[in-house]
mmCIF file of C-alpha atoms and ligand atoms in Angstrom:
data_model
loop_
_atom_site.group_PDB
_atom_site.id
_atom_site.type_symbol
_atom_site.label_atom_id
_atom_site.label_comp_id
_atom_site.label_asym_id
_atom_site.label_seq_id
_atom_site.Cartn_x
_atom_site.Cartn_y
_atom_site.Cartn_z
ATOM 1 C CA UNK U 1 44.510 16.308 -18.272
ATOM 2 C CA UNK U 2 46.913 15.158 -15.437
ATOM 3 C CA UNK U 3 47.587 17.051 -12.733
ATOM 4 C CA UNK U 4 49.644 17.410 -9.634
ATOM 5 C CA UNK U 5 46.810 17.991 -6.821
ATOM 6 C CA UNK U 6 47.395 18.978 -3.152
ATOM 7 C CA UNK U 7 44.643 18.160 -1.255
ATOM 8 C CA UNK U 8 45.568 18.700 2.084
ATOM 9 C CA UNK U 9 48.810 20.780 3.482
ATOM 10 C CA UNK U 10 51.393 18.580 4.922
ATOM 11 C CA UNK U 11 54.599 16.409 3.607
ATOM 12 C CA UNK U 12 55.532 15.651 -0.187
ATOM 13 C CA UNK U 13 53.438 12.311 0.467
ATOM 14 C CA UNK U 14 50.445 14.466 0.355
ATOM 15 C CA UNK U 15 50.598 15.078 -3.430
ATOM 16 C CA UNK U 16 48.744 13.027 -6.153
ATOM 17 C CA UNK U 17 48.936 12.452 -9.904
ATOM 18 C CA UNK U 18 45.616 12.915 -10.993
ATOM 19 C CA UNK U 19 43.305 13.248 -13.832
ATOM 20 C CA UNK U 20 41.526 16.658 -13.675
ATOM 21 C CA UNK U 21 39.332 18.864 -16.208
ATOM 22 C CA UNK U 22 40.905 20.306 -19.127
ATOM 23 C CA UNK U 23 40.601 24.467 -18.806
ATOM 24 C CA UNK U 24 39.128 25.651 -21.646
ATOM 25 C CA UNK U 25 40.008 29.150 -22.429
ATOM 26 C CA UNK U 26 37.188 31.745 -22.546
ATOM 27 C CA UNK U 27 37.541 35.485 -23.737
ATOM 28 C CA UNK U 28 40.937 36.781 -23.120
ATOM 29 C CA UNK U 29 42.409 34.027 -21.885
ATOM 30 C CA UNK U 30 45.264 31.410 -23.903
ATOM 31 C CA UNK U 31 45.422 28.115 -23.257
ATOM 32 C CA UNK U 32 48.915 27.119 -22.557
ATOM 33 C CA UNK U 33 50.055 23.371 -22.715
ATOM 34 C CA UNK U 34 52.772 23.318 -20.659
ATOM 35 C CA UNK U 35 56.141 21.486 -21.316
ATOM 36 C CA UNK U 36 58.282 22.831 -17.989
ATOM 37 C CA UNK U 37 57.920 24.048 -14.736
ATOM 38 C CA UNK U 38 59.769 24.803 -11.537
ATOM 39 C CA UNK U 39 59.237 23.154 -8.185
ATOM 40 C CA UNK U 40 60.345 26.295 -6.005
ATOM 41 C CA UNK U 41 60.827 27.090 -2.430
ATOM 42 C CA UNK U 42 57.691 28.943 -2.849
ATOM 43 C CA UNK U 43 55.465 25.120 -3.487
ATOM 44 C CA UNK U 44 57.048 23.632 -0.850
ATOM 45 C CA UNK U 45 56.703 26.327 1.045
ATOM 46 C CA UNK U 46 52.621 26.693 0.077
ATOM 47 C CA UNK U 47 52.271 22.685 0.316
ATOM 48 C CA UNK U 48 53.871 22.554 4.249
ATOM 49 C CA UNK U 49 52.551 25.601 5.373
ATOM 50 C CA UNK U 50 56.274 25.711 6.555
ATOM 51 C CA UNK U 51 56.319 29.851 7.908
ATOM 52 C CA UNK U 52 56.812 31.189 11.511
ATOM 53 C CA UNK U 53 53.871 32.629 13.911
ATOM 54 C CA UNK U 54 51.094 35.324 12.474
ATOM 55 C CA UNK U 55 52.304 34.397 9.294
ATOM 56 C CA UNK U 56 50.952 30.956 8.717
ATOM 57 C CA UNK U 57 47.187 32.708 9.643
ATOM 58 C CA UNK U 58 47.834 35.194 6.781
ATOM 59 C CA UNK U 59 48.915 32.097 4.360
ATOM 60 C CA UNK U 60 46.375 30.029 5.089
ATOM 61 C CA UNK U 61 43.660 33.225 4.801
ATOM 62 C CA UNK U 62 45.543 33.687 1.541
ATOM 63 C CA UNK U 63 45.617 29.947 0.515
ATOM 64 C CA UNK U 64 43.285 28.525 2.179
ATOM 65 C CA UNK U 65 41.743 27.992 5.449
ATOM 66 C CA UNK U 66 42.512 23.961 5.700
ATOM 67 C CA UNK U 67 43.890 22.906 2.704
ATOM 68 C CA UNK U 68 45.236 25.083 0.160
ATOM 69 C CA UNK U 69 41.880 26.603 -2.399
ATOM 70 C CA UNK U 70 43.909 26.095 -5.359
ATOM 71 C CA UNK U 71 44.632 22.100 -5.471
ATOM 72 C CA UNK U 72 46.946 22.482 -7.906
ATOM 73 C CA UNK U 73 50.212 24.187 -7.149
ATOM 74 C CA UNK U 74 53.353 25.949 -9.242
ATOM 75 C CA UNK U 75 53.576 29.383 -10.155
ATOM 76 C CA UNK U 76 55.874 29.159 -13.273
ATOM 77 C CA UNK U 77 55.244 28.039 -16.615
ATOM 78 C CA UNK U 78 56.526 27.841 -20.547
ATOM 79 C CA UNK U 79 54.812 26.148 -22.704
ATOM 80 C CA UNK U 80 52.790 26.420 -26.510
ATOM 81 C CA UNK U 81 49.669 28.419 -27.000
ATOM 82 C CA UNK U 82 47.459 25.602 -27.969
ATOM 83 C CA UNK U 83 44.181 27.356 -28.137
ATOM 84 C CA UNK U 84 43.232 31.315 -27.678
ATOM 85 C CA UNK U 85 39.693 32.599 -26.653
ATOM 86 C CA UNK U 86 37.507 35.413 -28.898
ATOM 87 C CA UNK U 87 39.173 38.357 -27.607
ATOM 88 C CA UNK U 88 42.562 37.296 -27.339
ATOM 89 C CA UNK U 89 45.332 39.916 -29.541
ATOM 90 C CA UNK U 90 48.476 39.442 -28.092
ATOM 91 C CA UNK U 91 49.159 35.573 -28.622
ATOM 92 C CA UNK U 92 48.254 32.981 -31.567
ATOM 93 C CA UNK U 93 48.129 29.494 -31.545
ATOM 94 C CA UNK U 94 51.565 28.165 -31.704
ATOM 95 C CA UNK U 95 53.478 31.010 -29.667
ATOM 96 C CA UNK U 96 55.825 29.996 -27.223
ATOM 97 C CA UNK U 97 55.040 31.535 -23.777
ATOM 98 C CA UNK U 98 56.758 31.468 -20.632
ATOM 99 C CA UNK U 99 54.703 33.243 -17.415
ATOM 100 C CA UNK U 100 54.340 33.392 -13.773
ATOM 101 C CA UNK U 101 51.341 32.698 -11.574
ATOM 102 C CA UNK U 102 52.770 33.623 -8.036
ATOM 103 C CA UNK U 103 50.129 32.856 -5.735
ATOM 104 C CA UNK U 104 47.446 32.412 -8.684
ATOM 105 C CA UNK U 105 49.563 28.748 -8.658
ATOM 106 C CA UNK U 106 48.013 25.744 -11.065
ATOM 107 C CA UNK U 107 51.270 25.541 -13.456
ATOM 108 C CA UNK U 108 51.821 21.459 -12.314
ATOM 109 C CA UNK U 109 49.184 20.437 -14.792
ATOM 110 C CA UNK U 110 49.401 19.672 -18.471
ATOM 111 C CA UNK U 111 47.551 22.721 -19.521
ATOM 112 C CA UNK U 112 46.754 26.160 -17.779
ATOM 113 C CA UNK U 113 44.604 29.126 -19.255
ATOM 114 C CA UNK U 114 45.771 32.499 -18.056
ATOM 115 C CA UNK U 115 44.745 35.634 -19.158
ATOM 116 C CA UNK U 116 46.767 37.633 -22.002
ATOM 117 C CA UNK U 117 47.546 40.588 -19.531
ATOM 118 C CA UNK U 118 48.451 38.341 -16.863
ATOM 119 C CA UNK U 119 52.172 37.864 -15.932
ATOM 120 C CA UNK U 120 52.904 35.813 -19.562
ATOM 121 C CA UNK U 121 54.947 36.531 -22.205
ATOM 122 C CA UNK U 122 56.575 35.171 -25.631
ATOM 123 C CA UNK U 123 59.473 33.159 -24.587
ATOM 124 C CA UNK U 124 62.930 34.402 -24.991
ATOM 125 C CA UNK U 125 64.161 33.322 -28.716
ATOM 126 C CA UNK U 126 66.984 31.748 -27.777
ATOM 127 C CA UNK U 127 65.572 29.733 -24.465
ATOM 128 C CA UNK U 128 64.975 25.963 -24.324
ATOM 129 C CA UNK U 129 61.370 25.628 -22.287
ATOM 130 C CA UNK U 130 63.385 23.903 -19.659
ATOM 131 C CA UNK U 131 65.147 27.191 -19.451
ATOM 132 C CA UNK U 132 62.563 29.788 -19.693
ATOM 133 C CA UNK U 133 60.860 28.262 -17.028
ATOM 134 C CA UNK U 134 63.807 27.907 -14.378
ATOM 135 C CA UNK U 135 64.254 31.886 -15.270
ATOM 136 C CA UNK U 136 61.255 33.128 -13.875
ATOM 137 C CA UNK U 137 60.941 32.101 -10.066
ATOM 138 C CA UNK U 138 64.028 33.420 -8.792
ATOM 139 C CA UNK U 139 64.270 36.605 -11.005
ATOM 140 C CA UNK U 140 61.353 38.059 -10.576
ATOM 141 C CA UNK U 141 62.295 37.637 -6.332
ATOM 142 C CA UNK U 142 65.228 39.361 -7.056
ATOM 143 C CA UNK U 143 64.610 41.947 -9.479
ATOM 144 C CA UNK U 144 62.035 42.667 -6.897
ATOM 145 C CA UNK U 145 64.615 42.976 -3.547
ATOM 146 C CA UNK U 146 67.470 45.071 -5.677
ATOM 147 C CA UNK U 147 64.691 47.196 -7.365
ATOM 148 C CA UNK U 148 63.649 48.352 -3.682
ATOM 149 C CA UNK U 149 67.268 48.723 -2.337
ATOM 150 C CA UNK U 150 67.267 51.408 -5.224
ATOM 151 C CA UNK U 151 70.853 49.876 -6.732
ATOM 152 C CA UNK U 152 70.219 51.724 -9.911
ATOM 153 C CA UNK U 153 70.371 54.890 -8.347
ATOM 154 C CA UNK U 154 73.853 53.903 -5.749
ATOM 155 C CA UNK U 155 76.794 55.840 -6.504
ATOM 156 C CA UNK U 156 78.804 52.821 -5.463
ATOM 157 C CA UNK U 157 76.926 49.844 -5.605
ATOM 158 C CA UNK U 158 78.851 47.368 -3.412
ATOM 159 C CA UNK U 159 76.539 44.713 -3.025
ATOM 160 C CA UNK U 160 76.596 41.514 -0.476
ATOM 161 C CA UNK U 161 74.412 38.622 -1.575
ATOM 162 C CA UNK U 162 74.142 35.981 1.522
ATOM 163 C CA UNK U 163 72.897 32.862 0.160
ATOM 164 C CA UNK U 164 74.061 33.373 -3.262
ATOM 165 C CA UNK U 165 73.865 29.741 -4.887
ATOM 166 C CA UNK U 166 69.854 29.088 -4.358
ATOM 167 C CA UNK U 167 66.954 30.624 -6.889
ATOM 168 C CA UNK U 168 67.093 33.827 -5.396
ATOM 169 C CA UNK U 169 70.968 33.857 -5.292
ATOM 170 C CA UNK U 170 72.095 32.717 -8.390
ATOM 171 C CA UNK U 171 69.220 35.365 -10.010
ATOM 172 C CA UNK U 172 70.258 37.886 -7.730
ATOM 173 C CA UNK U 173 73.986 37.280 -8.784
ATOM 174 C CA UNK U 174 73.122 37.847 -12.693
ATOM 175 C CA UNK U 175 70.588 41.297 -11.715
ATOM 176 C CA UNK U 176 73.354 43.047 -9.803
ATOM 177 C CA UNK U 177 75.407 42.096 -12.373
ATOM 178 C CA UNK U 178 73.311 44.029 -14.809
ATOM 179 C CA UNK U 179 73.546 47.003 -12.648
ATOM 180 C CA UNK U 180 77.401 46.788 -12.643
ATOM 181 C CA UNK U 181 77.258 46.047 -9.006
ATOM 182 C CA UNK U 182 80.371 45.116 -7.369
ATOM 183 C CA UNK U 183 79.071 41.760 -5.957
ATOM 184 C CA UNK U 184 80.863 40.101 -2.812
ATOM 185 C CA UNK U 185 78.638 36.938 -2.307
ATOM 186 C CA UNK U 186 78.352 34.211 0.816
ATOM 187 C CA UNK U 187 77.668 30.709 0.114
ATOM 188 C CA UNK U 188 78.673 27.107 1.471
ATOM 189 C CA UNK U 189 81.960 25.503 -0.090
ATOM 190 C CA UNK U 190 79.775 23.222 -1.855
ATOM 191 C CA UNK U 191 78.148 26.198 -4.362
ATOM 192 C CA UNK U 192 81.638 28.063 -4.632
ATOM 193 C CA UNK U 193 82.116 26.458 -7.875
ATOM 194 C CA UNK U 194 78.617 27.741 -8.909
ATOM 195 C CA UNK U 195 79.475 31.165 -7.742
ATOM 196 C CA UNK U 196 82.328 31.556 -9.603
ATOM 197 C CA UNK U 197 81.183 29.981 -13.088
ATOM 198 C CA UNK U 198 78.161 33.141 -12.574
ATOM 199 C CA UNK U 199 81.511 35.774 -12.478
ATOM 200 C CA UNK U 200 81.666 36.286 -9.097
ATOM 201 C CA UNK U 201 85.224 36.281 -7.950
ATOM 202 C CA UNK U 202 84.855 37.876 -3.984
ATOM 203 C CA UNK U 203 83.393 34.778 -1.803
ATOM 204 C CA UNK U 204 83.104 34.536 1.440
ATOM 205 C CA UNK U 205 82.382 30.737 2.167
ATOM 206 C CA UNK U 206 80.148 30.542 5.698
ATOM 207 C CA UNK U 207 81.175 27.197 6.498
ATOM 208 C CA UNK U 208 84.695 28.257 6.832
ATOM 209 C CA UNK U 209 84.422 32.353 7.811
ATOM 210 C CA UNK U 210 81.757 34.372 9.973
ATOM 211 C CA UNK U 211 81.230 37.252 7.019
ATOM 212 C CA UNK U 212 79.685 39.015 10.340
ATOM 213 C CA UNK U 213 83.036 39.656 11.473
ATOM 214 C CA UNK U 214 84.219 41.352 7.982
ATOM 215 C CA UNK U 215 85.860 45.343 8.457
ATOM 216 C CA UNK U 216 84.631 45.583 4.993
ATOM 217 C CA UNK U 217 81.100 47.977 4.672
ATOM 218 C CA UNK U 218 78.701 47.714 2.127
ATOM 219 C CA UNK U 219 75.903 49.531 0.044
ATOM 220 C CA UNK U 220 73.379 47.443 -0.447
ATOM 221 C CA UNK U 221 72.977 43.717 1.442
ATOM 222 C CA UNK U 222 70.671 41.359 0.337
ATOM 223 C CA UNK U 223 69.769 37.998 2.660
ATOM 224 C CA UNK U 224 68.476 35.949 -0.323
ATOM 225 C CA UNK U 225 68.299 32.943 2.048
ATOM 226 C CA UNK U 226 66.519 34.707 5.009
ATOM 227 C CA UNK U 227 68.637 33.108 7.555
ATOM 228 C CA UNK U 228 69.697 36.416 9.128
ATOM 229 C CA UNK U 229 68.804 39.671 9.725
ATOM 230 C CA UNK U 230 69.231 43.335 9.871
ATOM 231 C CA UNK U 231 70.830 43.664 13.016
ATOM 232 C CA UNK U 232 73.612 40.733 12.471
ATOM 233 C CA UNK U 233 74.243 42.572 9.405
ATOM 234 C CA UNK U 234 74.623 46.181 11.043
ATOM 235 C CA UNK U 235 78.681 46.528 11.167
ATOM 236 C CA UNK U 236 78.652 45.714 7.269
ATOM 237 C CA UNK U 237 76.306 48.776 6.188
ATOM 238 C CA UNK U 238 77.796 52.189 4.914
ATOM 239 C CA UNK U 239 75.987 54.772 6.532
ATOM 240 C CA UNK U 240 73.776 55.261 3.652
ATOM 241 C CA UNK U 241 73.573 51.284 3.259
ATOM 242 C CA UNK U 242 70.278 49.170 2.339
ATOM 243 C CA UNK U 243 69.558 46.023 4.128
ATOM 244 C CA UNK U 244 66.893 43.526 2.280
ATOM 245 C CA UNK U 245 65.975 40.229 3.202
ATOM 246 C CA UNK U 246 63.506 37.632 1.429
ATOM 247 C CA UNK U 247 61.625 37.487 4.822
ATOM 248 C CA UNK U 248 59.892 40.332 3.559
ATOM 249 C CA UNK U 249 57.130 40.412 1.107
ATOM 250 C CA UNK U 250 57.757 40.582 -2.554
ATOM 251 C CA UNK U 251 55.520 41.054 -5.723
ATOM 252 C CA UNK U 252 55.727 40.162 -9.478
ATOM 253 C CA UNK U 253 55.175 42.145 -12.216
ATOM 254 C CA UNK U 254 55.184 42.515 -16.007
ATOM 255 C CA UNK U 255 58.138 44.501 -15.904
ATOM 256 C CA UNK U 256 60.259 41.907 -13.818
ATOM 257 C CA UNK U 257 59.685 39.136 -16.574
ATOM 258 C CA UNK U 258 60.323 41.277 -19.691
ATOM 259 C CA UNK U 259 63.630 42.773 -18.306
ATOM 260 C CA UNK U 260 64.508 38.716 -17.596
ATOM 261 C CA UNK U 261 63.305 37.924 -20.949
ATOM 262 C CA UNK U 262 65.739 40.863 -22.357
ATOM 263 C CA UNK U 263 68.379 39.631 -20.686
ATOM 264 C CA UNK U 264 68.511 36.132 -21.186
ATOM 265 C CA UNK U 265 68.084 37.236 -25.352
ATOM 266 C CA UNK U 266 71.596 39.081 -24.753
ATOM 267 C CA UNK U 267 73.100 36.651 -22.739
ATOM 268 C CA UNK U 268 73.115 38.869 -19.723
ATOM 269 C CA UNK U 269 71.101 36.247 -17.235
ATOM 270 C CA UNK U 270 71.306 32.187 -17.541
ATOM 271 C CA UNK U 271 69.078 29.794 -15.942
ATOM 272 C CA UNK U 272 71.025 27.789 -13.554
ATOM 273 C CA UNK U 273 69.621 24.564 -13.488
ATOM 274 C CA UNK U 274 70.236 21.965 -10.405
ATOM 275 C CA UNK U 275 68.024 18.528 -11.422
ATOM 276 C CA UNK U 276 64.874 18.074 -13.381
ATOM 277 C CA UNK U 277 62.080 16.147 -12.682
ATOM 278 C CA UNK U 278 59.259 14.336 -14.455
ATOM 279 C CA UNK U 279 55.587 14.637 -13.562
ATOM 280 C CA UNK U 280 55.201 11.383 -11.809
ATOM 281 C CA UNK U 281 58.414 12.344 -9.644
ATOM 282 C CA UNK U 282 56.587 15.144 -8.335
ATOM 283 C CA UNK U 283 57.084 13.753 -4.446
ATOM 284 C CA UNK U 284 60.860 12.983 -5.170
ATOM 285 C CA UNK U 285 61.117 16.842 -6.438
ATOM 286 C CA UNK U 286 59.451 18.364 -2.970
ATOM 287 C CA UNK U 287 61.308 16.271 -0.603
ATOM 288 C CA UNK U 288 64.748 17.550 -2.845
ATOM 289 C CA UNK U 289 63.666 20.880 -2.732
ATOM 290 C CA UNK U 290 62.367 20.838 0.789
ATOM 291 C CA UNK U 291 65.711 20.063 1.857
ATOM 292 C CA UNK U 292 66.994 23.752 1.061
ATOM 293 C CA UNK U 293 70.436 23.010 -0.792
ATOM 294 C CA UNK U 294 69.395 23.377 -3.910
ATOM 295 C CA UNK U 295 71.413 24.846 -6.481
ATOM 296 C CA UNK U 296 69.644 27.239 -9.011
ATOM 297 C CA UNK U 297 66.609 25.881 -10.154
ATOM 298 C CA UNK U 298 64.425 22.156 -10.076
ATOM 299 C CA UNK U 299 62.369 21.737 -13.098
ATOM 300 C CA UNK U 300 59.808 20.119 -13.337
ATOM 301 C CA UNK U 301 58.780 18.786 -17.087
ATOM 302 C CA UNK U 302 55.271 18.178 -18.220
ATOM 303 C CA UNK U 303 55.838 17.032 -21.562
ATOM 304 C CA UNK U 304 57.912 16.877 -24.420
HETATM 305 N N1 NAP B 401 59.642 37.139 -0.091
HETATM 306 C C1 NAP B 401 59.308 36.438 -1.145
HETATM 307 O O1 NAP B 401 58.352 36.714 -1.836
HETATM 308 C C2 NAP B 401 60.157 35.245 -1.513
HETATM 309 C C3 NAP B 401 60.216 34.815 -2.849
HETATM 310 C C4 NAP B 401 61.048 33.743 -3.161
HETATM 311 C C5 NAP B 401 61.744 33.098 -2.160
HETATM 312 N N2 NAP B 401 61.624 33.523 -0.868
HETATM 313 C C6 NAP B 401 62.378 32.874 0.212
HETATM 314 O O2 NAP B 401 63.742 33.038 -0.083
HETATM 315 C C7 NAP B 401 64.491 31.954 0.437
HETATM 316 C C8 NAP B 401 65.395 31.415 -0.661
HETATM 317 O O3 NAP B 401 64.597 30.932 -1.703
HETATM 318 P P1 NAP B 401 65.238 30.075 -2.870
HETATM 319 O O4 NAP B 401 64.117 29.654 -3.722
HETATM 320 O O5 NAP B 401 66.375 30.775 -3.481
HETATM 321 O O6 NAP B 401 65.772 28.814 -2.031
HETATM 322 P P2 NAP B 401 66.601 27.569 -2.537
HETATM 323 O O7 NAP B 401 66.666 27.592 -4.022
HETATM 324 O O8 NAP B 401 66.102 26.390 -1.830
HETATM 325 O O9 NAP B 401 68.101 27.865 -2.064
HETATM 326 C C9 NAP B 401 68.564 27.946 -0.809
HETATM 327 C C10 NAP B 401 70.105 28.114 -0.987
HETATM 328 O O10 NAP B 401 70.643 28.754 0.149
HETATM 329 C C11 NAP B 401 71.863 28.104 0.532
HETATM 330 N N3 NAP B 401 71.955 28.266 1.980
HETATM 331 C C12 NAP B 401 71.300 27.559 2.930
HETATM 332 N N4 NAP B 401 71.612 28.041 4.153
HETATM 333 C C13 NAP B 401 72.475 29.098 3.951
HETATM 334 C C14 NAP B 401 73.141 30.013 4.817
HETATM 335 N N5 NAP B 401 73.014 29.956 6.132
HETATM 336 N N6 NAP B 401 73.907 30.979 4.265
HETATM 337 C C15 NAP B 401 74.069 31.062 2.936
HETATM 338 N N7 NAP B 401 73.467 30.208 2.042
HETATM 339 C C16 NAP B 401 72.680 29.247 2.568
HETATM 340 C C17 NAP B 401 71.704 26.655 0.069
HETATM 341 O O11 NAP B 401 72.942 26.065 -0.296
HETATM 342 P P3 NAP B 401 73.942 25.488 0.848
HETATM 343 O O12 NAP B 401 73.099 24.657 1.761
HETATM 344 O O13 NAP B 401 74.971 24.726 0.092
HETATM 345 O O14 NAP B 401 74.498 26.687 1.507
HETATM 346 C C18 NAP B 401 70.821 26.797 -1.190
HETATM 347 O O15 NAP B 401 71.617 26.882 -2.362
HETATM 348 C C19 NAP B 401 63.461 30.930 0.946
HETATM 349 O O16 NAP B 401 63.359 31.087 2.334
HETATM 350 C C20 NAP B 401 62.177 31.373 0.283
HETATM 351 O O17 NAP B 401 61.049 31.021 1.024
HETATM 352 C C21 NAP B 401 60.858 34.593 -0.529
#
C-alpha cells in the first residue's frame, strides 16, 4: 500500500510517498481502507519536533528518540471496513468508520488496522468521509478543554474563545454552543467571516483591538491558539472564572467522538473545511498547515 513515511524529524521536505506493507488485521482488529484524513497542527507539530524546552525531551521519549518510531504519521481517519479479524463484533465488512489515533498516528496510508475498542466508530449517517474526518481532530481537543473548565455545570457560562477560526476554534465554537454558552470569540479580520457563518455574533478582531484591555469578565476562557496565557488573561476572569489553554495536555476518548458523531447527525456541529489535499501533495499540505492560518480543517484524501 502507499504510504506517507517520515523518516527523520525536520521540514515538510522530509516526507516520502512510499510503498509499505499492507496491515493485515489479526483478532480484534478491522482493517480500515481509508478514503480521508486530516493533516493537523498535531503532524506538523510531531514531524518538526516544533515545542519549547523540557517538552521536546518528553516528545521525542514519546515519539521517538531520533526520528519519530511510528514512520507513518496522522491521527484521524474515515474510511470502509474492508476486512475484520476472528474476534471482531462490533464492525462488518462494508461499515463506514471514522476514528482517531492521537499519538498511536499511521492514518496517512491507504489502509490502517485498529482495534474495535480503540477510538473508532460508525461514521455519522449523514457525513461525507471528507467530513467525518475533518470532525475529529479539533473536537475531540475541545470537547476535552470545555469538559475540564466544567461549562456544563456554570451557572452563567460566558465563554471567551481566543483563536476561534483554527481546528480547535471553530470545534470549540460549535461545543460551547451545545452547552448554550454565551460565546464572545477573538480572531484575525481575515476568519471574521468564518466566525460569524458558525453563529457567533460578539467578535473581538485582534488585529484591530487588544481584547486584554476589555472591562467585560468572563466564566470560562479558552486560548485555543496557545498564544497567551493565564496571567494576560487575569482582568477578564469572574472570580469564580476558568482559564484553559491548549498548551496544556489533552486526551481523547470514546466519549469525545460519539458526542461529535451525535452532533453532527443533528446538525449541531459542522466540519469546517479550509483546502484538501491529495496523497502525493502531502509536502504542499505541511508547509500550508505549518504556516498556522488555517481555517478549520486540511484534509487530506487517500482515495476515492
Ligand atoms: N493540548 C493538546 O493536546 C492540543 C491538541 C490540539 C491542538 N493543540 C494546539 O492548539 C493550537 C491550535 O491548534 P489548531 O489545530 O486549531 O491550529 P490551526 O488549525 O493551525 O489554527 C490556528 C488558528 O489560529 C489563528 N491565530 C493565529 N494566531 C492567533 C492569535 N494570536 N490570536 C487569535 N487567533 C490566532 C489562525 O488564524 P489567523 O492567523 O487568521 O488569526 C488560525 O486560524 C496549536 O498550537 C496546537 O499545537 C494542542
Amino acid at each position: 500500500m502507499k504510504a506517507v513515511i517520515c523518516p527523520q524529524y525536520g521540514p515538510p521536505e522530509v516526507l516520502q510517498l512510499q510503498e509499505v506493507a499492507k496491515p493485515i488485521p489479526k483478532g480484534r482488529q478491522i482493517l480500515v481502507k481509508i478514503v480521508a484524513t486530516t493533516v493537523n497542527s498535531g503532524d506538523a507539530r510531531v514531524r518538526s519536533l516544533r515545542v519549547k524546552g523540557f517538552m521536546k525531551v518528553i516528545m521525542r521519549l514519546v515519539l521517538g528518540i531520533s526520528k519519530p518510531r511510528q514512520p507513518i504519521l496522522g491521527t484521524t481517519f474515515s474510511g470502509i471496513v474492508e476486512a475484520v479479524g476472528d474476534k471482531v463484533s462490533k464492525f462488518k465488512v462494508g461499515d463506514n468508520v471514522f476514528g482517531m489515533r492521537g499519538f498511536k498516528l499511521g492514518t496517512h496510508a491507504e489502509y490502517i488496522a485498529v482495534d474495535q475498542h480503540s477510538h473508532v466508530l460508525k461514521m455519522p449517517k449523514n457525513a461525507t468521509y471528507e467530513e467525518a474526518a475533518a470532525i475529529v481532530f479539533g473536537g475531540h481537543t475541545a470537547i476535552y478543554f470545555l469538559e475540564k473548565a466544567k461549562i456544563a455545570e456554570k451557572p452563567t457560562k460566558k465563554i471567551l474563545i481566543i483563536g476561534a477560526t483554527g481546528s480547535v476554534g471553530t470545534a470549540a465554537i460549535q461545543i460551547a454552543k451545545h452547552y448554550q454558552a454565551d460565546i464572545t470569540a477573538v480572531c484575525s479580520s481575515r476568519g471574521q467571516k468564518l466566525v460569524g457563518e458558525l453563529g457567533v455574533t460578539n467578535i473581538i478582531l485582534y488585529d484591530k483591538e487588544d481584547f486584554t484591555n476589555r472591562a467585560e469578565k468572563f466564566d470560562v476562557i479558552f486560548d485555543a491558539v496557545g498564544a497567551f496565557n493565564r496571567k494576560k488573561c487575569a482582568t477578564l476572569l469572574n472570580e469564580n472564572g476558568i482559564y484553559k489553554s491548549v498548551n496544556e495536555y489533552a486526551s481523547d476518548t470514546i466519549q469525545q467522538l460519539e458526542l461529535l458523531k451525535e452532533l453532527f447527525e443533528k446538525g449541531a456541529f459542522k466540519a469546517t473545511i479550509d483546502k484538501t489535499f491529495q496523497m502525493a501533495e502531502i509536502i504542499e499540505a505541511h508547509r500550508y498547515v505549518d504556516e498556522g492560518r488555517k481555517k478549520g480543517n486540511v484534509v487530506l484524501k487517500i482515495s476515492d
